[in-house]
XYZ file of C-alpha atoms in Angstrom:
667
model
C -6.867 41.215 8.023
C -8.426 43.901 6.007
C -10.200 43.311 3.139
C -7.083 43.588 0.406
C -5.646 40.851 2.404
C -8.302 38.342 0.986
C -7.240 35.047 -0.852
C -8.577 35.701 -4.095
C -9.246 31.868 -4.560
C -11.451 31.878 -1.453
C -14.245 33.777 -4.420
C -14.438 30.478 -5.894
C -17.324 28.363 -4.529
C -14.944 25.464 -5.840
C -11.887 26.089 -4.252
C -10.472 23.501 -2.437
C -6.927 23.675 -1.673
C -4.822 20.215 -1.963
C -3.962 19.889 1.834
C -3.234 16.365 1.692
C 0.662 16.171 1.265
C 1.423 12.736 2.891
C 1.519 11.139 -0.546
C -0.266 7.806 0.345
C 0.071 5.500 -2.775
C -0.192 1.982 -1.274
C 0.310 0.612 -4.382
C 3.529 -0.583 -6.274
C 1.467 -1.509 -9.421
C -1.209 0.461 -10.230
C -4.256 0.427 -12.787
C -3.019 1.878 -15.779
C -6.023 3.874 -18.165
C -6.396 6.661 -20.115
C -9.599 8.944 -20.592
C -9.569 10.198 -24.226
C -11.992 8.026 -26.259
C -11.630 5.202 -24.851
C -10.933 4.200 -21.035
C -9.688 1.134 -20.130
C -9.552 -1.000 -17.326
C -6.969 -3.463 -18.094
C -4.333 -5.453 -16.286
C -4.630 -7.811 -13.088
C -7.672 -5.475 -11.838
C -9.192 -6.024 -14.887
C -8.679 -9.975 -14.135
C -10.291 -9.838 -10.508
C -12.874 -7.631 -11.740
C -14.149 -9.728 -14.727
C -15.911 -11.956 -12.306
C -18.071 -9.630 -10.820
C -19.738 -7.714 -13.746
C -23.040 -8.408 -14.497
C -25.876 -7.955 -12.315
C -24.211 -6.823 -9.394
C -20.900 -8.039 -7.276
C -20.229 -11.144 -5.807
C -22.338 -11.505 -2.521
C -24.537 -9.130 -3.966
C -27.093 -10.281 -5.817
C -31.006 -8.936 -5.840
C -32.267 -12.573 -4.465
C -30.681 -11.854 -0.910
C -32.800 -12.833 1.753
C -30.570 -10.581 4.325
C -33.094 -8.065 4.894
C -31.527 -5.641 2.734
C -33.931 -6.295 -0.834
C -37.358 -5.440 -0.775
C -39.850 -7.950 -2.236
C -42.358 -5.612 -3.748
C -40.058 -3.058 -5.488
C -40.263 -2.084 -9.172
C -38.456 -2.653 -11.938
C -35.389 -0.084 -12.236
C -35.914 0.031 -15.830
C -35.433 3.344 -17.806
C -38.504 3.990 -19.857
C -38.076 7.985 -20.701
C -36.467 9.454 -23.642
C -33.114 10.847 -23.296
C -32.896 14.278 -22.858
C -30.136 16.410 -25.501
C -27.974 18.478 -24.101
C -28.736 22.600 -23.569
C -27.431 25.984 -23.333
C -30.790 27.260 -22.472
C -31.896 29.474 -18.995
C -34.852 26.902 -18.506
C -35.276 23.062 -17.112
C -35.310 21.088 -19.760
C -37.101 17.658 -18.740
C -38.062 14.890 -21.176
C -41.514 14.560 -22.996
C -44.492 13.728 -21.000
C -43.190 15.634 -17.644
C -43.753 19.188 -16.140
C -41.473 21.248 -14.031
C -42.142 24.167 -11.603
C -39.926 26.125 -9.535
C -40.246 25.789 -5.652
C -38.834 27.715 -2.404
C -36.517 29.748 -3.997
C -34.406 31.594 -1.807
C -35.558 33.978 0.286
C -39.156 32.845 0.091
C -40.814 33.225 3.580
C -41.198 30.260 5.777
C -41.560 31.314 9.285
C -41.526 33.922 11.829
C -43.607 36.889 10.783
C -43.115 35.591 7.324
C -41.260 38.879 5.919
C -41.589 39.250 1.516
C -38.302 38.530 -0.270
C -37.459 41.567 -1.507
C -35.974 41.825 -5.562
C -33.850 44.750 -4.399
C -31.421 42.832 -1.896
C -32.892 45.320 1.109
C -34.085 42.315 3.073
C -32.068 43.106 6.382
C -30.328 40.276 8.419
C -33.435 39.774 10.886
C -35.604 38.924 7.880
C -33.593 36.536 6.192
C -33.662 34.084 9.216
C -36.974 34.099 8.702
C -36.764 32.918 4.892
C -35.165 29.946 2.846
C -31.503 30.322 2.547
C -29.342 30.729 -0.194
C -27.711 28.228 -2.473
C -30.052 24.989 -2.073
C -28.139 21.860 -2.315
C -29.056 18.331 -0.190
C -32.443 17.506 0.459
C -35.019 14.638 1.793
C -38.412 14.701 1.913
C -40.082 13.513 5.127
C -43.841 12.023 5.249
C -45.944 14.009 7.452
C -46.761 10.850 9.151
C -43.415 8.923 9.320
C -42.988 8.876 13.063
C -46.392 6.699 13.183
C -45.281 4.684 11.175
C -46.661 6.424 7.770
C -45.446 6.806 4.314
C -47.564 9.855 2.835
C -46.677 11.140 -0.436
C -48.705 14.372 -0.130
C -47.598 15.880 3.095
C -44.384 15.532 4.663
C -41.025 17.924 5.832
C -38.808 19.224 2.829
C -35.766 19.506 4.813
C -32.439 20.650 2.681
C -29.104 22.681 3.344
C -27.833 25.457 2.249
C -24.101 25.503 1.128
C -22.805 29.371 1.085
C -23.922 32.938 -0.702
C -23.723 34.834 -3.873
C -23.016 38.467 -2.327
C -23.701 40.189 -5.047
C -27.321 39.108 -5.168
C -27.866 38.907 -1.651
C -27.212 42.255 -1.098
C -28.348 45.714 -2.450
C -24.814 46.495 -3.782
C -22.914 43.304 -2.870
C -20.785 42.935 0.248
C -19.383 46.425 1.251
C -17.067 48.102 3.165
C -16.340 51.256 5.406
C -13.025 51.970 6.562
C -12.349 48.245 5.957
C -14.890 46.619 8.081
C -18.231 45.268 7.271
C -21.658 46.166 7.945
C -22.821 44.365 10.713
C -26.318 43.650 9.377
C -24.678 42.489 6.049
C -22.576 39.640 8.266
C -25.192 38.876 9.875
C -27.657 38.438 6.802
C -24.808 36.128 5.094
C -24.691 34.031 7.966
C -28.849 33.703 8.063
C -28.541 32.614 4.342
C -26.224 29.747 5.827
C -27.535 26.629 7.043
C -30.796 24.447 7.059
C -34.390 25.099 6.384
C -37.310 22.805 7.546
C -40.433 23.670 5.611
C -43.851 21.852 6.303
C -45.638 21.441 2.142
C -48.957 19.798 1.260
C -50.339 18.808 -2.158
C -53.940 19.967 -2.951
C -56.416 18.718 -4.325
C -55.299 19.567 -7.893
C -51.604 18.475 -6.877
C -50.238 21.590 -6.209
C -47.826 21.736 -3.488
C -47.325 24.938 -1.432
C -45.898 25.533 2.232
C -48.483 25.139 5.431
C -47.876 28.729 6.681
C -48.049 28.892 10.448
C -46.980 25.361 10.714
C -45.201 24.921 13.705
C -42.184 22.200 11.942
C -41.473 25.614 9.722
C -37.743 26.503 11.163
C -34.895 27.681 10.001
C -30.795 26.676 10.903
C -28.414 29.204 10.585
C -24.679 29.599 10.694
C -26.010 31.119 14.333
C -27.535 28.434 15.970
C -26.873 27.083 19.080
C -26.001 23.450 18.712
C -24.482 20.831 21.178
C -21.332 18.498 20.446
C -22.047 15.401 21.058
C -20.051 11.749 20.670
C -15.918 11.321 21.714
C -14.727 14.482 21.493
C -17.182 16.696 23.247
C -15.491 18.204 26.227
C -12.492 17.939 24.768
C -9.844 20.824 25.731
C -9.363 22.223 21.785
C -12.844 22.792 21.639
C -12.790 24.982 24.735
C -14.346 28.707 23.685
C -14.912 31.868 24.952
C -18.597 30.460 24.256
C -18.363 26.939 25.756
C -15.777 27.424 28.235
C -16.508 23.245 28.911
C -16.441 22.247 25.144
C -19.714 21.216 25.200
C -21.181 23.868 22.647
C -20.762 26.093 19.408
C -22.661 28.105 17.334
C -23.945 27.809 13.771
C -23.154 25.080 10.716
C -21.762 26.157 7.560
C -21.164 24.845 4.259
C -23.578 22.477 4.142
C -23.426 20.401 1.209
C -24.840 16.870 1.006
C -26.957 15.274 3.715
C -28.294 12.030 5.244
C -31.431 10.959 6.436
C -31.341 8.535 9.410
C -33.112 5.309 10.076
C -35.010 6.957 12.960
C -36.669 9.950 11.259
C -34.256 12.731 11.359
C -31.660 14.756 9.251
C -27.867 15.327 9.424
C -26.418 17.905 7.377
C -23.216 17.861 6.181
C -20.253 20.381 7.155
C -17.846 20.698 3.654
C -15.505 23.644 3.162
C -16.110 24.970 6.655
C -12.261 26.029 6.672
C -12.836 29.153 4.209
C -15.197 31.288 7.265
C -12.469 31.214 9.844
C -9.382 33.743 9.685
C -5.970 32.954 11.730
C -3.278 35.898 11.373
C -0.971 33.795 14.058
C 2.397 33.207 12.465
C 1.943 29.785 12.885
C -1.635 27.201 13.255
C -2.064 23.763 14.957
C -2.115 21.106 12.793
C -5.971 21.235 13.356
C -6.259 24.385 11.120
C -3.548 23.411 8.929
C -4.489 20.059 7.371
C -7.465 21.686 6.316
C -6.614 25.020 5.078
C -7.680 27.712 7.608
C -5.781 30.866 6.205
C -4.934 34.420 7.281
C -7.992 35.452 5.715
C -11.362 34.125 4.933
C -14.044 33.924 2.241
C -16.536 36.830 3.515
C -14.691 38.389 5.850
C -17.256 37.914 8.739
C -14.493 38.771 11.149
C -14.756 42.564 10.029
C -17.930 42.944 10.883
C -18.054 46.540 12.612
C -19.467 44.966 15.975
C -18.018 43.369 18.898
C -20.520 41.107 19.632
C -18.760 37.460 19.743
C -21.399 36.183 17.198
C -18.746 38.214 14.469
C -15.383 37.694 16.255
C -15.252 34.172 16.489
C -14.430 33.823 12.774
C -10.601 34.910 14.012
C -9.317 32.150 15.209
C -6.179 33.939 15.902
C -4.524 33.570 19.853
C -5.813 36.808 21.018
C -6.376 35.673 24.890
C -4.891 34.716 27.807
C -6.211 31.302 27.394
C -9.028 29.572 24.747
C -11.296 30.272 27.043
C -10.952 34.248 26.466
C -10.885 33.775 22.880
C -12.183 31.790 19.446
C -8.645 30.337 18.822
C -10.936 26.941 18.985
C -13.973 27.960 16.942
C -12.449 26.639 13.640
C -12.378 22.973 16.198
C -16.133 22.923 16.312
C -16.686 22.529 13.039
C -16.090 19.557 10.039
C -19.224 17.404 11.656
C -22.194 15.787 10.906
C -24.925 17.456 12.563
C -28.003 16.081 13.337
C -31.262 17.446 13.414
C -34.891 16.292 14.208
C -37.380 17.868 11.743
C -40.093 16.877 13.968
C -39.307 18.440 17.388
C -38.412 22.266 16.217
C -37.346 22.966 19.707
C -34.627 20.687 20.015
C -30.886 21.681 19.770
C -28.888 20.420 16.417
C -26.376 18.024 17.526
C -22.837 18.129 16.087
C -21.655 13.792 15.923
C -18.122 13.981 16.172
C -17.599 10.182 16.562
C -18.008 9.958 12.546
C -14.788 12.238 12.342
C -13.590 15.959 11.216
C -13.409 16.242 7.768
C -14.606 17.972 4.690
C -17.766 16.173 4.984
C -19.831 15.811 1.644
C -22.547 14.133 3.296
C -23.537 10.657 4.764
C -25.445 7.335 3.478
C -26.489 4.340 6.090
C -26.671 0.676 5.215
C -30.080 -0.097 5.525
C -30.787 -0.696 9.386
C -31.373 -4.203 10.604
C -33.066 -4.642 14.318
C -30.160 -5.706 16.856
C -27.265 -5.032 14.632
C -24.876 -2.072 14.370
C -25.800 0.801 12.319
C -23.607 1.754 9.741
C -23.095 4.623 7.695
C -20.329 5.753 5.152
C -19.204 9.578 4.186
C -16.962 11.450 1.883
C -14.152 13.439 2.650
C -14.656 16.143 -0.880
C -11.230 17.409 -1.295
C -8.895 16.390 -3.522
C -6.593 13.110 -2.163
C -8.839 12.581 0.850
C -10.628 9.963 1.934
C -13.710 7.613 2.105
C -15.067 6.621 5.701
C -17.273 4.115 7.193
C -18.593 4.254 11.029
C -19.994 1.431 12.457
C -22.029 2.011 16.102
C -20.910 -0.089 19.015
C -24.927 -0.127 20.324
C -27.045 -2.239 18.635
C -30.266 -0.488 16.058
C -33.468 -1.344 17.664
C -36.430 0.673 15.894
C -38.647 1.264 18.782
C -35.929 3.207 20.690
C -33.533 4.088 18.183
C -31.851 7.924 18.170
C -28.814 9.810 17.362
C -26.939 8.289 20.704
C -26.103 5.586 18.102
C -23.837 7.829 16.386
C -22.107 8.961 19.097
C -20.152 5.359 19.827
C -18.466 3.457 17.194
C -15.633 2.546 15.126
C -14.477 4.958 12.526
C -12.414 3.120 9.353
C -11.358 4.532 6.130
C -11.222 3.088 3.061
C -8.271 1.485 1.468
C -8.682 0.405 -2.384
C -6.094 -2.438 -3.581
C -4.789 -3.080 -7.045
C -6.667 -6.410 -7.060
C -10.054 -5.509 -6.612
C -10.071 -6.112 -2.773
C -10.325 -3.826 -0.413
C -9.873 -3.008 3.596
C -11.617 -0.646 6.062
C -8.735 0.860 8.320
C -9.660 1.033 11.695
C -8.945 4.906 13.230
C -9.181 3.487 16.821
C -6.513 3.930 19.331
C -7.673 0.619 21.024
C -6.910 -0.915 17.787
C -3.542 -2.624 18.051
C -2.860 -2.096 14.267
C -3.641 1.090 13.945
C -1.951 2.006 17.562
C 1.413 0.443 16.299
C 0.853 2.964 12.922
C 0.304 5.870 14.922
C 3.839 4.917 17.315
C 5.512 4.557 14.424
C 4.727 7.810 13.044
C 5.630 10.057 16.206
C 8.279 12.159 15.508
C 7.990 11.880 11.867
C 6.829 14.418 9.419
C 3.765 13.297 8.039
C 2.743 15.135 4.954
C 3.165 19.080 6.345
C 2.679 18.106 10.060
C 5.331 17.287 12.146
C 3.522 14.352 14.132
C 3.972 14.183 17.579
C 1.576 11.796 18.568
C -2.397 11.671 19.607
C -3.726 12.826 23.038
C -6.463 10.312 23.295
C -9.494 9.228 20.680
C -10.599 12.216 20.443
C -7.573 14.288 19.507
C -7.478 11.200 16.894
C -11.131 12.107 15.729
C -10.504 15.546 16.004
C -7.663 15.289 13.212
C -9.361 12.741 11.371
C -7.483 13.216 8.104
C -4.032 13.130 10.105
C -5.052 9.439 11.200
C -6.210 8.832 7.911
C -3.009 9.346 6.527
C -1.114 7.453 9.066
C -3.614 4.298 8.754
C -2.403 4.507 4.681
C -6.133 5.160 2.920
C -6.403 5.467 -0.798
C -6.234 9.238 -1.497
C -9.172 9.795 -3.877
C -10.643 12.065 -6.244
C -12.550 14.117 -4.429
C -15.259 11.838 -2.928
C -18.885 13.485 -2.979
C -21.928 11.957 -2.681
C -22.737 8.222 -1.406
C -25.673 6.021 -1.742
C -26.621 2.514 -1.188
C -28.602 0.362 -3.786
C -31.666 -1.038 -1.588
C -31.735 -4.194 -4.055
C -28.045 -5.291 -3.780
C -26.903 -3.685 -0.909
C -23.900 -2.191 -3.244
C -22.738 1.358 -1.892
C -21.692 3.812 -4.501
C -19.640 6.796 -4.649
C -19.042 9.717 -6.989
C -15.452 10.902 -7.114
C -16.089 14.387 -9.119
C -12.720 15.183 -10.636
C -8.988 15.489 -9.832
C -6.991 18.075 -12.186
C -4.035 18.126 -9.818
C -3.780 14.000 -10.150
C -0.297 13.411 -12.076
C 0.852 10.085 -13.345
C 2.841 9.527 -10.723
C -0.101 9.277 -8.366
C -2.495 7.534 -9.923
C -3.871 4.079 -8.089
C -6.179 1.653 -8.991
C -9.549 2.894 -7.665
C -8.266 6.694 -9.410
C -6.714 5.663 -12.423
C -6.435 8.894 -14.560
C -4.492 11.658 -14.503
C -5.362 15.002 -14.877
C -8.807 13.635 -14.127
C -11.217 16.371 -14.990
C -14.697 14.155 -16.099
C -14.438 12.114 -12.634
C -15.817 8.623 -12.481
C -18.052 6.560 -10.308
C -17.058 3.627 -8.111
C -18.994 0.948 -6.185
C -18.095 -2.083 -3.996
C -19.912 -4.978 -1.666
C -19.413 -5.635 1.834
C -17.725 -9.007 2.214
C -20.837 -11.575 2.736
C -22.984 -8.171 2.298
C -22.595 -7.487 5.680
C -22.182 -3.887 6.221
C -19.921 -4.155 9.404
C -17.280 -6.130 7.013
C -13.876 -4.621 7.226
C -12.886 -5.924 3.666
C -14.880 -5.148 0.249
C -14.783 -5.843 -3.468
C -15.003 -2.819 -5.432
C -15.605 -1.921 -9.392
C -15.999 1.366 -11.604
C -19.432 1.439 -12.348
C -18.855 4.677 -15.057
C -16.297 6.724 -16.035
C -17.613 9.904 -17.232
C -16.491 11.718 -20.164
C -17.484 12.708 -23.762
C -18.904 10.810 -26.609
C -17.251 7.268 -27.054
C -15.724 7.051 -23.474
C -15.752 3.585 -22.955
C -15.466 1.649 -19.515
C -13.755 -1.558 -20.398
C -13.254 -4.854 -18.246
C -10.868 -7.694 -19.745
C -11.659 -5.977 -23.062
C -15.260 -6.179 -23.218
C -17.099 -2.830 -23.206
C -19.537 -2.277 -20.151
C -20.801 0.979 -20.781
C -19.564 3.072 -23.889
C -21.048 6.954 -23.327
C -23.261 8.253 -26.424
C -25.300 11.688 -26.837
C -27.718 10.405 -24.691
C -25.339 10.540 -21.632
C -22.480 12.095 -21.789
C -21.200 13.798 -18.336
C -18.761 15.056 -16.481
C -18.269 15.596 -12.612
C -20.676 13.575 -10.828
C -21.429 14.703 -7.708
C -25.549 14.696 -6.284
C -25.931 10.521 -6.353
C -29.273 8.859 -4.991
C -31.338 5.705 -5.134
C -35.008 6.190 -5.584
C -37.291 3.675 -3.626
C -37.283 1.706 -6.947
C -33.555 1.275 -7.064
C -33.126 3.761 -10.033
C -29.596 5.372 -9.512
C -30.071 9.051 -9.845
C -26.500 10.870 -10.896
C -26.170 15.071 -10.704
C -23.269 16.857 -12.107
C -21.664 19.556 -10.972
C -18.384 20.445 -13.713
C -17.782 22.404 -16.653
C -20.628 23.900 -18.606
C -18.824 24.148 -21.956
C -19.091 21.625 -24.941
C -20.086 19.169 -25.163
C -21.360 18.854 -21.845
C -23.118 22.288 -21.505
C -24.961 23.070 -18.689
C -25.167 21.033 -15.581
C -27.882 17.733 -15.386
C -28.897 14.784 -14.086
C -29.173 11.187 -15.255
C -30.709 8.099 -14.495
C -28.901 4.709 -14.470
C -30.222 1.131 -14.017
C -27.484 -0.125 -11.750
C -27.952 -3.692 -13.044
C -27.518 -2.965 -16.483
C -25.603 -0.357 -16.687
C -28.024 1.661 -18.867
C -27.284 5.229 -18.223
C -30.214 8.180 -19.869
C -30.100 12.095 -19.378
C -33.466 13.345 -17.332
C -32.896 16.611 -16.637
C -30.881 19.622 -17.523
C -30.729 22.679 -15.397
C -30.436 26.088 -16.367
C -27.428 28.019 -17.151
C -24.429 28.253 -14.346
C -26.297 26.110 -12.327
C -25.458 22.979 -10.148
C -27.905 20.199 -10.056
C -27.742 19.324 -6.701
C -29.458 17.356 -4.155
C -32.832 15.033 -5.025
C -35.363 12.706 -3.301
C -38.894 11.613 -4.379
C -41.983 11.528 -2.317
C -42.464 7.738 -1.318
C -44.789 6.770 -4.352
C -42.160 8.109 -6.535
C -44.140 10.486 -8.474
C -43.205 13.784 -7.628
C -39.175 14.499 -7.764
C -37.426 17.390 -5.720
C -34.380 18.732 -7.195
C -32.366 21.628 -6.220
C -30.958 23.973 -8.468
C -27.449 26.570 -7.087
C -26.141 29.461 -7.933
C -28.080 29.787 -11.309
C -26.884 32.706 -13.623
C -29.326 35.411 -15.307
C -32.370 35.827 -13.414
C -33.932 32.589 -13.329
C -36.620 31.328 -12.302
C -38.392 34.161 -12.513
C -37.713 36.541 -15.958
C -38.961 39.685 -14.141
C -36.130 39.502 -10.918
C -33.583 41.186 -11.335
C -31.230 38.504 -9.100
C -31.087 34.456 -9.775
C -32.439 32.696 -7.092
C -31.662 29.184 -5.944
C -34.395 26.688 -6.207
C -36.349 23.767 -5.645
C -37.934 22.235 -8.867
C -40.967 19.975 -8.340
C -40.961 17.267 -11.143
C -44.313 15.371 -11.870
C -45.362 12.799 -14.808
C -48.038 14.264 -16.915
C -49.905 11.008 -16.604
C -49.425 10.923 -12.878
C -47.175 8.059 -12.758
C -43.562 7.086 -11.752
C -40.938 9.753 -12.334
C -38.377 7.690 -14.483
C -40.179 4.712 -15.299
């Protein structure tokens, strides 16, 4: 496992190997479409969906009195002039708005507050006290949230750090001596991953800054001690040398999107975690092959010149006599949503296994209702993977709600039918239909896996992708961020792209072969009940170049213009007034140029470009203060020397956006 064995694909941060070879195609008659100057939705789906277009899907009107609609929400109208595409190495926003770079990688936030060194010579110990690299999902928690408040001038800004740029992180990039990596370089790289919790406050002049010395300031890294919670806790396939009883692990990695819980905690998603582990065994267990764990890792952490377990654990080969003597099961402790309580800095993060193990992009909660189950959705961001829903078995009560609600419940996977309907398929062995499918599949080849059954429900959740294959879910075009409309209750998901989909593999919800630009899908749960097991869906918009049309029953619903062309929708978020914000992570070539963020009116489908990032970046992660007058937008992996022209290294950073007249963003 020397350096020369490294798969070059792992150096590509967007590399996601296709590991779903089940070729689930639940439809014999699928939606026909073409992505050129015109994108069509026609045939049986077009006819079925014609009745649910307009202000919202059937059963999701904004005059609902089911508790999901606020009577004092502001208009979702978009009140700014669209900005043009840009190739500049700067942030572009509409006239009347201002921006400021904030909390760039390396900013000291805790401990002894070690200063950032532009020559790359900060140590691993120093990086553990500084902002991590590659900012991603972000949320603002008002400082008075636990007391029922909604401060817009002080709070905890919590964000993920997805991966790293080794060339910028170190003085001379990643180095090797006799095919081994210096341990402190590896320590620094592990520390640049994870999550940052930063106490921030706005002064009387409107300027935001860190509250230095705050006990809330905190770094969670790829080496932080964590608990395993839920049905997989204690399962034999999670036994490691570090945790012989399979109840603990260390670290969270490749955290992309996130999800704030109804009880005021933060869920970080573990997405492309498979690339951090190396297995040199002749054969690998299905828990690794179905996720793409290879014989070499992305950063060669297992090659650190140290015998410390914090580095050895990334080698998941069989070395010891038993699982308690090595780290063959270490990768099985990754692939979950990780709950962090930002208001309790001494608390251990919790890996919530009931939500399934896969390439979580993030999680989004439906509005919590007193006395009813908690419901949340998550996408598996890889080509031909699935969309999931979790419904808790215990009811939500605001006075006592906590993470325990995520430890027991039912995990479902989505099947999108060709008539515009959909079904949530249970992944629970106590469900007769699923148990029958499992029994029928035993002894057969499921994709690349020779299926020999599941030991128990923990085994199902550990192998969520395989369970979804067997259930018959719809393979999607890289389902990423989700969002729930606070006014209508509709659920939206970005389907970023899938250039690997062939004409033979299209399905109703993913109708474009060689889908390089992506689309956004949405659905309404039956009866506007998020616990329902059926739903109605439509495609909100197809991304693409000027002239791309989303058409239903020969009616043009959306036609893209220079004001809103975009590709590869990724980040997605509804602000507190109900505007939908769409962020991109796609080609930065003409005609799209630098990646961007757009605002959409979910009722009229009007879309306008609001924000364009600097060169080479992904625009990812967005949130506002409760008054919607300060917006935080994350910029990941910029090129050049953004945001500081005097700094020789590019630095990921959060951009603060405000309106010059102090008004509501987007209005």
